[in-house]
mmCIF file of C-alpha atoms in Angstrom:
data_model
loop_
_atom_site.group_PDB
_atom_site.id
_atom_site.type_symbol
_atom_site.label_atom_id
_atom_site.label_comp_id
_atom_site.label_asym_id
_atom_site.label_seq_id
_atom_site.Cartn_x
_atom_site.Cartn_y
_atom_site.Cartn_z
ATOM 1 C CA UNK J 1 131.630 57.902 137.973
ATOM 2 C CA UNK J 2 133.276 55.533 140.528
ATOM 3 C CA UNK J 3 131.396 54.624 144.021
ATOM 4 C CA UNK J 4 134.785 55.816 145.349
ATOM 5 C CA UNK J 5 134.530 59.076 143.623
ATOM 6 C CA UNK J 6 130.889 59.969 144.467
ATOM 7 C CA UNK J 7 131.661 59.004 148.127
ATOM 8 C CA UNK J 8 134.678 61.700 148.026
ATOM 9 C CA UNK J 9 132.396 64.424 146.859
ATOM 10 C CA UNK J 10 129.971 63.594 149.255
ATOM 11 C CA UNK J 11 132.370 63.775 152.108
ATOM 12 C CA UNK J 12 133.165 66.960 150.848
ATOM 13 C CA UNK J 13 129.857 68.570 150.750
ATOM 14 C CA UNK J 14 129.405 66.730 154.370
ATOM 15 C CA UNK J 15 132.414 68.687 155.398
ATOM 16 C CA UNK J 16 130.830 72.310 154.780
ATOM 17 C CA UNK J 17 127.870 71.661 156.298
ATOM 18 C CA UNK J 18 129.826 70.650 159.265
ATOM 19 C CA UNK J 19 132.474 73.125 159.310
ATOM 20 C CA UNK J 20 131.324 76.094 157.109
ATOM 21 C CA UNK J 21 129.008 77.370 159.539
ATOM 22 C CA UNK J 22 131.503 77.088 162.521
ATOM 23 C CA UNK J 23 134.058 78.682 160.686
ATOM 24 C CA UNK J 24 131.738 82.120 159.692
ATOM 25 C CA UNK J 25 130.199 81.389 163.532
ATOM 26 C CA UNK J 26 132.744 83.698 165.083
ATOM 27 C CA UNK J 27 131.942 87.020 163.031
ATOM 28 C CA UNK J 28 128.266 87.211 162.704
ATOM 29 C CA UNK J 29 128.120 89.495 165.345
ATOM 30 C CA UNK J 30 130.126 92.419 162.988
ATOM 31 C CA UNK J 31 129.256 93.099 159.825
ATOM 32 C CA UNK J 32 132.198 93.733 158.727
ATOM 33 C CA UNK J 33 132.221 90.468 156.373
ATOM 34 C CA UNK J 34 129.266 89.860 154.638
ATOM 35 C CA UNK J 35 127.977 85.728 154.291
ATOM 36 C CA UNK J 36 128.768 85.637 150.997
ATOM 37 C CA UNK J 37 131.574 86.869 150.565
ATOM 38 C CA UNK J 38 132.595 85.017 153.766
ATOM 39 C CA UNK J 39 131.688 81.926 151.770
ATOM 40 C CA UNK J 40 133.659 82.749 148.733
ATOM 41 C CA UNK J 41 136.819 83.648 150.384
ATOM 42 C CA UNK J 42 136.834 80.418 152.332
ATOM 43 C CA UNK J 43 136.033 78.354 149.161
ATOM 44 C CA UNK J 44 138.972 80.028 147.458
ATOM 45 C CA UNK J 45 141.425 79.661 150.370
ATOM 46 C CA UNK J 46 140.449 75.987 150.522
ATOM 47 C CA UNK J 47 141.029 75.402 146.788
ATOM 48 C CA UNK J 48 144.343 77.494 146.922
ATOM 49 C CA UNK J 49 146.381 76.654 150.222
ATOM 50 C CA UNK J 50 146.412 72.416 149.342
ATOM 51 C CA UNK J 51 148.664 73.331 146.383
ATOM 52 C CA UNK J 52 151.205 74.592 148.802
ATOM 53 C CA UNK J 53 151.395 71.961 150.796
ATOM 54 C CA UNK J 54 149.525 68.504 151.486
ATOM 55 C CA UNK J 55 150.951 67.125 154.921
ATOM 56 C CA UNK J 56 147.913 66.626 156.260
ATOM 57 C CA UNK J 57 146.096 65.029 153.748
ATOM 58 C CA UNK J 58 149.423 62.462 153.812
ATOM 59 C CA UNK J 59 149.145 61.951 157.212
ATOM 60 C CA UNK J 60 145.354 60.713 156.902
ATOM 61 C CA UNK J 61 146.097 58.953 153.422
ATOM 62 C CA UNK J 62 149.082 57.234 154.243
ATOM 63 C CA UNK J 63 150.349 57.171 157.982
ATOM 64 C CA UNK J 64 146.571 56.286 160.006
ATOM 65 C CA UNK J 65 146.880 52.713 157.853
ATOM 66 C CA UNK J 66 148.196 51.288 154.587
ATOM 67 C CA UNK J 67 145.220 52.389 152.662
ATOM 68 C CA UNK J 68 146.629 49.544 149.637
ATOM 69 C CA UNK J 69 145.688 46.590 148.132
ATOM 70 C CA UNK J 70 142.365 45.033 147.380
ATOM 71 C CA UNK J 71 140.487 45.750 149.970
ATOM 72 C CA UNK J 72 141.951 49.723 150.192
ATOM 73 C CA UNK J 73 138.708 51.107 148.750
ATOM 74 C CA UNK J 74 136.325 49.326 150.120
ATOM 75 C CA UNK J 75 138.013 50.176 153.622
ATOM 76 C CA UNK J 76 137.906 54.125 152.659
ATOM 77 C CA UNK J 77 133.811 53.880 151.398
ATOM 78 C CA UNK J 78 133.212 52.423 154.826
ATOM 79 C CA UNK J 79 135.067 54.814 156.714
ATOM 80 C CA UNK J 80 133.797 57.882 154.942
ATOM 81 C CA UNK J 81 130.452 56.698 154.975
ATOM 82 C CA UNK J 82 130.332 55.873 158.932
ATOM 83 C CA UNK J 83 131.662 59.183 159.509
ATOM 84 C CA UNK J 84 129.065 61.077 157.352
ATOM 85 C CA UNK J 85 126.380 59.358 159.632
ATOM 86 C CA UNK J 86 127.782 60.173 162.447
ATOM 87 C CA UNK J 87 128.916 63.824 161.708
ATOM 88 C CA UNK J 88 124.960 64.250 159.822
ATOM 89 C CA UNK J 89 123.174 63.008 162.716
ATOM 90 C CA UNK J 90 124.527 65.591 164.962
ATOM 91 C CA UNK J 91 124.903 68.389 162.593
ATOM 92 C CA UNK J 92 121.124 67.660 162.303
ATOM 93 C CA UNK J 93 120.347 68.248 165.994
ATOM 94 C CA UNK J 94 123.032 71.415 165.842
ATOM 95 C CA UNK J 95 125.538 69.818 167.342
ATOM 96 C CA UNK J 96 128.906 70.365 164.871
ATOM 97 C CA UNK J 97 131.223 67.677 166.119
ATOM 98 C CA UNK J 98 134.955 67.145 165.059
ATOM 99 C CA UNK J 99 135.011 65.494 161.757
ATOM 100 C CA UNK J 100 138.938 64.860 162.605
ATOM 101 C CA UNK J 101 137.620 62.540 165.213
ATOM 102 C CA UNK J 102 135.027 60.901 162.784
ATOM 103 C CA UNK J 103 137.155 60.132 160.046
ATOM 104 C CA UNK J 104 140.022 59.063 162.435
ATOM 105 C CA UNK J 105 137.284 56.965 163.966
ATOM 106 C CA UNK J 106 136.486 55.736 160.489
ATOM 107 C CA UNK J 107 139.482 55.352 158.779
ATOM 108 C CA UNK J 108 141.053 53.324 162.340
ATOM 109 C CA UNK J 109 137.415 50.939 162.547
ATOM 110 C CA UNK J 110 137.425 50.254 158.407
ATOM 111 C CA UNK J 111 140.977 49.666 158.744
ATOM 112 C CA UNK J 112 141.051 47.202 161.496
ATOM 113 C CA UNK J 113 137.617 45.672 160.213
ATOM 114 C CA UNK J 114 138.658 44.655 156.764
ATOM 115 C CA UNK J 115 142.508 43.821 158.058
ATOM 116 C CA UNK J 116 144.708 46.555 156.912
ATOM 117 C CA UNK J 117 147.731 47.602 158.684
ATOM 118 C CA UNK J 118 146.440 50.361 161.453
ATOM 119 C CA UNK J 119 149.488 52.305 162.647
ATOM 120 C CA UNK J 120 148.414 52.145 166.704
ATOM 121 C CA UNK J 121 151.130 55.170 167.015
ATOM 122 C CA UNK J 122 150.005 57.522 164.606
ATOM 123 C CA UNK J 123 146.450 56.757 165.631
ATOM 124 C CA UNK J 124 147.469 57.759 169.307
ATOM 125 C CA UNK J 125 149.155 60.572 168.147
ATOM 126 C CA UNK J 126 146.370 62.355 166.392
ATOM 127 C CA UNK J 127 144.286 61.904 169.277
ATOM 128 C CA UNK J 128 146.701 63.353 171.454
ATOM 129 C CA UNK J 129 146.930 66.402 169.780
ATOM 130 C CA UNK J 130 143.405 66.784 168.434
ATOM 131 C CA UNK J 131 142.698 66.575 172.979
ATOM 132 C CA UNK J 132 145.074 69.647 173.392
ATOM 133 C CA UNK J 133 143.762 71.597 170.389
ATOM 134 C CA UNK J 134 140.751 73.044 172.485
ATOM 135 C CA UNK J 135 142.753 73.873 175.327
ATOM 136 C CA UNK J 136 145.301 75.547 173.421
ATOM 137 C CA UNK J 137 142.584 77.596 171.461
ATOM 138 C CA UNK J 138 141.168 78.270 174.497
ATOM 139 C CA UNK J 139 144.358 79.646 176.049
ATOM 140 C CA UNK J 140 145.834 81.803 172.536
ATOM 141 C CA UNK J 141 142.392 83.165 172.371
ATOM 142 C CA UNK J 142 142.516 84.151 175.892
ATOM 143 C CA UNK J 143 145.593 86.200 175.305
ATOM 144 C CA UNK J 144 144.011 87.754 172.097
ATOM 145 C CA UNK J 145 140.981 89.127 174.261
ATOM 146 C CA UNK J 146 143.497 90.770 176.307
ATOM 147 C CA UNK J 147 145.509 92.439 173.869
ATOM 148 C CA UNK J 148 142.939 93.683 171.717
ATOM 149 C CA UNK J 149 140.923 95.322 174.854
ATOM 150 C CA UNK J 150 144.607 97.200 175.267
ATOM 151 C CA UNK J 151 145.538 97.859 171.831
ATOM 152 C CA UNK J 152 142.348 98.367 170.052
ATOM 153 C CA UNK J 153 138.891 100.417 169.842
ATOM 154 C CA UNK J 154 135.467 99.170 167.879
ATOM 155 C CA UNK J 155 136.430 100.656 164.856
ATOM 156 C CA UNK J 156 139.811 98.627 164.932
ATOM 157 C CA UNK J 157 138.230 95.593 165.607
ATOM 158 C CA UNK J 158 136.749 95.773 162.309
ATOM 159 C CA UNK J 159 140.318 95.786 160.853
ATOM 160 C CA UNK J 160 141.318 92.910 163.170
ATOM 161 C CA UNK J 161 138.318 91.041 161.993
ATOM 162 C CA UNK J 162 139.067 90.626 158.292
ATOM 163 C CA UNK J 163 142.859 89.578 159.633
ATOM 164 C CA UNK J 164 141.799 86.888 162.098
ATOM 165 C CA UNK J 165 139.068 85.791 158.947
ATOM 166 C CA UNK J 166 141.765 85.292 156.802
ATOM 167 C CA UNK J 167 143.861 83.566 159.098
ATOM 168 C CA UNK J 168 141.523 81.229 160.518
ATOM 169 C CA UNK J 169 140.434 80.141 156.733
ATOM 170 C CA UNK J 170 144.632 79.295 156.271
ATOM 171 C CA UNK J 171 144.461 77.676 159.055
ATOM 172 C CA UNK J 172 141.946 75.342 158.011
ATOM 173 C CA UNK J 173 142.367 75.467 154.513
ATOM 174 C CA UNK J 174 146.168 74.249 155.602
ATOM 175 C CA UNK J 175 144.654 71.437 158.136
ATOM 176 C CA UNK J 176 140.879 70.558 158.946
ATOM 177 C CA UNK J 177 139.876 70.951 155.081
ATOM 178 C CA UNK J 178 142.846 68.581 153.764
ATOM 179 C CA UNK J 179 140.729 65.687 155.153
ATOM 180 C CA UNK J 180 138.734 66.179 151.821
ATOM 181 C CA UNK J 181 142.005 65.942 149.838
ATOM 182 C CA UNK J 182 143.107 62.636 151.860
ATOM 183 C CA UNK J 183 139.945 61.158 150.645
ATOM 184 C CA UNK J 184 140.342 61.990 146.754
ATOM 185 C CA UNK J 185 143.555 61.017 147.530
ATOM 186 C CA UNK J 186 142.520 57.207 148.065
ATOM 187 C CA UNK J 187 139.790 57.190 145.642
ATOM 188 C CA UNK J 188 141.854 58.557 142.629
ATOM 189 C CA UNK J 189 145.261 58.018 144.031
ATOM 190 C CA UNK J 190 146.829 61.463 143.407
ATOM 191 C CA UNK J 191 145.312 65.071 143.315
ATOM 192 C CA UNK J 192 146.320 68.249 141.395
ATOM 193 C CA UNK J 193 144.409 71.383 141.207
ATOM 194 C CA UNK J 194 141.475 70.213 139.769
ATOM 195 C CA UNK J 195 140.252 68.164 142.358
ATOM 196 C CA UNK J 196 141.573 70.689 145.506
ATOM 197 C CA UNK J 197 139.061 73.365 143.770
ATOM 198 C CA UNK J 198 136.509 70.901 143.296
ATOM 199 C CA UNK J 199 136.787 69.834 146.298
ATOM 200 C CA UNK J 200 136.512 73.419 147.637
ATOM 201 C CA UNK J 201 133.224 73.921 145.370
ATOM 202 C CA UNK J 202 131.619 70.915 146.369
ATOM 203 C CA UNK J 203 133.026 72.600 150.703
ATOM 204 C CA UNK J 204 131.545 75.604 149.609
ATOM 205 C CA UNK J 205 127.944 74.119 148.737
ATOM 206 C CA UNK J 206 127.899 72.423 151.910
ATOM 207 C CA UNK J 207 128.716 75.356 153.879
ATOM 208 C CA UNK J 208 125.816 77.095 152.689
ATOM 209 C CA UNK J 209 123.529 74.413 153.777
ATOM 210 C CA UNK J 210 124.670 74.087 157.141
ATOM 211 C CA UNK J 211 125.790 77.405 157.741
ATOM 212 C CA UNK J 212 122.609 78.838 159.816
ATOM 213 C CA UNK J 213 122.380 75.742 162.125
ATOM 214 C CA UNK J 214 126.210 75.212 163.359
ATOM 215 C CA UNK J 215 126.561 79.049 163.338
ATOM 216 C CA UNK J 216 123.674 79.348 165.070
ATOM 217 C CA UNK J 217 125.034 76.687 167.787
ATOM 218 C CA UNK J 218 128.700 78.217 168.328
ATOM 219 C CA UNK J 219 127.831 81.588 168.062
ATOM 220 C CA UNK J 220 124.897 82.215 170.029
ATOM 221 C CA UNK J 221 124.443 79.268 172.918
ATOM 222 C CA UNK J 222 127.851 78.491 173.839
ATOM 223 C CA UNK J 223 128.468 81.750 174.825
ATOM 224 C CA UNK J 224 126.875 85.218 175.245
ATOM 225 C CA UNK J 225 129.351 86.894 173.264
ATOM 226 C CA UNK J 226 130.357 90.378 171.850
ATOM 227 C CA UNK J 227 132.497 91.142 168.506
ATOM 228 C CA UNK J 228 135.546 91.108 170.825
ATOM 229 C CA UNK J 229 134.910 87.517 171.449
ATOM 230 C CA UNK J 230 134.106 86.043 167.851
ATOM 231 C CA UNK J 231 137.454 88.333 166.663
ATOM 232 C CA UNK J 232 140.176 86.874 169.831
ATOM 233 C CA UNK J 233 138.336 83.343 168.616
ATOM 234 C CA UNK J 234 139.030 83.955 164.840
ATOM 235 C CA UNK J 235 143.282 84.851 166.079
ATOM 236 C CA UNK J 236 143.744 81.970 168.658
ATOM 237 C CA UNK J 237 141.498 79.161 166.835
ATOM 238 C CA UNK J 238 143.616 80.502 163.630
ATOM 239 C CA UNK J 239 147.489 80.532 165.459
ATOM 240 C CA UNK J 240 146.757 77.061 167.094
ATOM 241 C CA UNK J 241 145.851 75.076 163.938
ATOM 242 C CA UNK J 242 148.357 76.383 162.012
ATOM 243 C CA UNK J 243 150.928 75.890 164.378
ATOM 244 C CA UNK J 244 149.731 72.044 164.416
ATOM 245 C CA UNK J 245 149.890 71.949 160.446
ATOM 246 C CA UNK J 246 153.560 73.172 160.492
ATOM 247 C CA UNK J 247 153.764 69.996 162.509
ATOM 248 C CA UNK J 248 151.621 67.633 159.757
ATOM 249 C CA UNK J 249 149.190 67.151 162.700
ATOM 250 C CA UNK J 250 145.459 67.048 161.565
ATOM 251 C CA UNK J 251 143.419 68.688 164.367
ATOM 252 C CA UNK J 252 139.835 70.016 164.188
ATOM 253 C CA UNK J 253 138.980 73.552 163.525
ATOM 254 C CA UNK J 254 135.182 73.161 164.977
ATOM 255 C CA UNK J 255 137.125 71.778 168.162
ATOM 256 C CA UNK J 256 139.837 75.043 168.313
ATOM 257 C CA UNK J 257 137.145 77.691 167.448
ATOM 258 C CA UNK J 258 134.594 76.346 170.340
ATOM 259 C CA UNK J 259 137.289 76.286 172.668
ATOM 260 C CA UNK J 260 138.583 79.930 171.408
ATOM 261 C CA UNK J 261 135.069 81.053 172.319
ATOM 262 C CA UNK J 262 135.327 79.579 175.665
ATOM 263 C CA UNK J 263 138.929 81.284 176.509
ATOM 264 C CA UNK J 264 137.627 84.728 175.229
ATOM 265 C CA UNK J 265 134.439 84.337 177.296
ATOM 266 C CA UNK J 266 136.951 83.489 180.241
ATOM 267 C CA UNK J 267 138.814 86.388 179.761
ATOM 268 C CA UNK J 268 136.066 89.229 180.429
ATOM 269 C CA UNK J 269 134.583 86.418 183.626
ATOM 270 C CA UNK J 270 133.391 82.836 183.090
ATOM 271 C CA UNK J 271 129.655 83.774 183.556
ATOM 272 C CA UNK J 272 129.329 84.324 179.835
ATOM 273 C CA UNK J 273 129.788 81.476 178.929
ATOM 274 C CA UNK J 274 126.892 78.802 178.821
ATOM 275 C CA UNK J 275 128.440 75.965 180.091
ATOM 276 C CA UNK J 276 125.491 73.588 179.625
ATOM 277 C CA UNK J 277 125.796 74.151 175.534
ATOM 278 C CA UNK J 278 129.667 73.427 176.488
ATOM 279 C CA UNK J 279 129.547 70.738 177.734
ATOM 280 C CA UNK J 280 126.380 69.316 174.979
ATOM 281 C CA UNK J 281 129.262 69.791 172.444
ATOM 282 C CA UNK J 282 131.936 68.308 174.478
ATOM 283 C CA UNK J 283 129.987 65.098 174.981
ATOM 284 C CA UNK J 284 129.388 65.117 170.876
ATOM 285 C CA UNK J 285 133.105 64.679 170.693
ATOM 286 C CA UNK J 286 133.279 62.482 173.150
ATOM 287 C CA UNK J 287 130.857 60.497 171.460
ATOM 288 C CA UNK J 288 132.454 60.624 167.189
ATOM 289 C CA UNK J 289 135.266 58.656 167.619
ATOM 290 C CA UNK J 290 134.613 55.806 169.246
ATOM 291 C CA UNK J 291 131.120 55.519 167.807
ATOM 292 C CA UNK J 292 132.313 56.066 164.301
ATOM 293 C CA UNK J 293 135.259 53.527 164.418
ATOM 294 C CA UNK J 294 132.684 50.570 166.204
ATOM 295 C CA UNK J 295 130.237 51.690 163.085
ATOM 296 C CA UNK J 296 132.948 51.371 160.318
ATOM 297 C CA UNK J 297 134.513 48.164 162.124
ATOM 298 C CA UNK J 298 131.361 46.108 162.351
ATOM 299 C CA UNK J 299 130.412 47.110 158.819
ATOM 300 C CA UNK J 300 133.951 46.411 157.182
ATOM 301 C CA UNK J 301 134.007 42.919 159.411
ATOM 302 C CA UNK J 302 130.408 42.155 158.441
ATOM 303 C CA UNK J 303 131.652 42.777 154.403
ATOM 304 C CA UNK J 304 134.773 40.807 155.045
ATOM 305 C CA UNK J 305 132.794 37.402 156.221
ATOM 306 C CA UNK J 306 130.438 37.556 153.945
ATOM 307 C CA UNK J 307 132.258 38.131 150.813
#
């Protein structure tokens, strides 16, 4: 099997343990879903939404930099790889950073290292909107917590659960997850079906792995929450990342469900949430990008003079 092709899988196994775990986060405090089946319904909605539509993925493959050429490959194995270290370093001290930011990081260092054509605009542009993305999460899931304290009881929330489940995997499945397609994508130059559920497989494996330590992280220290909170975080993480695929604009679900946990906590008064974990995470994604793209850079220069 091609280096290019292993490095894909791995980024896709790297991708579950990142965001599997923050993803099922939000409803471990109803049972309502059980793990596993938690885990199968996201792997399915991964492998299933891509075939709908791929904007996403395009706008990592193709409009970041001109992934082309000689030197395209290389460029993507040092950009995936930086942003595995990255992402696995903190994962490993349950931290789940933004792997939007790493592989923009990446893909923009690797690029600029090994002299591809970096679009500076569409670089900008992600970053933009990947900045708003907790804010807006934070806000939509703000509004859910009030609504469903009107329109809802405990038993209903159980109803509301499996909806804002299902909506949140979409959303991903529709956004965050196509950065796994945009890598096949380079390596084998198109994708089908094959490799979306492969890919999702390979997401779901991952997932398992890293499930107890990021769900452990967003579900338990960044707030002292209640099943009202991990449901209004499912809705507004879910609304606000599929609003931004409609637009083709990767963002990062880990980013819109931490600050959906944030705007519920706000809602019912800011003392449950545990602003010290907060602001740990915060500084993580502070820390992805510009870390990631000075990793990739120096190793894609380094390559270039020496070979």
């Amino acid at each position: 099997m091609p280096l290019e092709v292993l490095v894909a899988c791995l980024f896709a196994v790297v991708s579950g343990v990142n965001d599997g775990g923050a993803l099922l986060a939000t409803g471990l405090k109803l049972s309502t879903i059980k793990p596993v089946v938690g885990v199968l319904t996201l792997v399915l909605l991964t492998g299933l939404v891509p075939l709908v539509s791929q904007q996403v993925a395009l706008t990592f493959a193709t409009r970041l930099a001109a992934f082309e050429g000689p030197n395209a490959t290389r460029a993507m194995i040092i950009a995936v790889l930086s942003a595995i270290a990255v992402v696995l370093v903190l994962s490993h001290h349950g931290r789940p950073t933004s792997l939007t930011l790493a592989i923009v990081g990446g893909l923009t260092g690797a690029g600029l290292g090994t002299g591809l054509q970096v679009s500076a605009g569409s670089v900008v542009l992600v970053l933009a909107v990947g900045l708003v993305a907790p804010f807006l999460g934070a806000f939509a899931s703000w509004a859910a917590t009030r609504l469903l304290v009107a329109v809802t009881t405990s038993e209903g929330l159980r109803r509301w659960h499996w909806a804002g489940f299902i909506l949140q995997c979409i959303a991903y499945a529709s956004n965050d997850g196509q950065k796994m397609l945009a890598i096949f994508l380079i390596a084998l130059g198109s994708t089908g079906p094959s490799v979306s559920f492969a890919a999702a497989l390979l997401f779901g494996l991952g997932t398992l792995y890293g499930m107890p330590k990021a769900g452990r992280t967003l579900s338990r220290e960044i707030i002292v929450s209640r099943p009202l909170h991990g449901v209004a975080a499912e809705l507004g993480s879910g609304v606000t990342v599929i609003g931004c695929s409609a637009a083709g604009m990767p963002v990062s679900m880990t980013q819109a469900i931490a600050g959906g946990l944030i705007g519920a906590g706000v809602a019912q008064g800011g003392g449950r949430v545990r602003w010290y974990a907060a602001v740990k995470i915060v500084v993580a994604w502070l820390l992805t990008l510009p870390v990631t793209g000075l990793l990739a850079g120096f190793m894609a220069f380094a390559l270039r003079e020496i070979g």
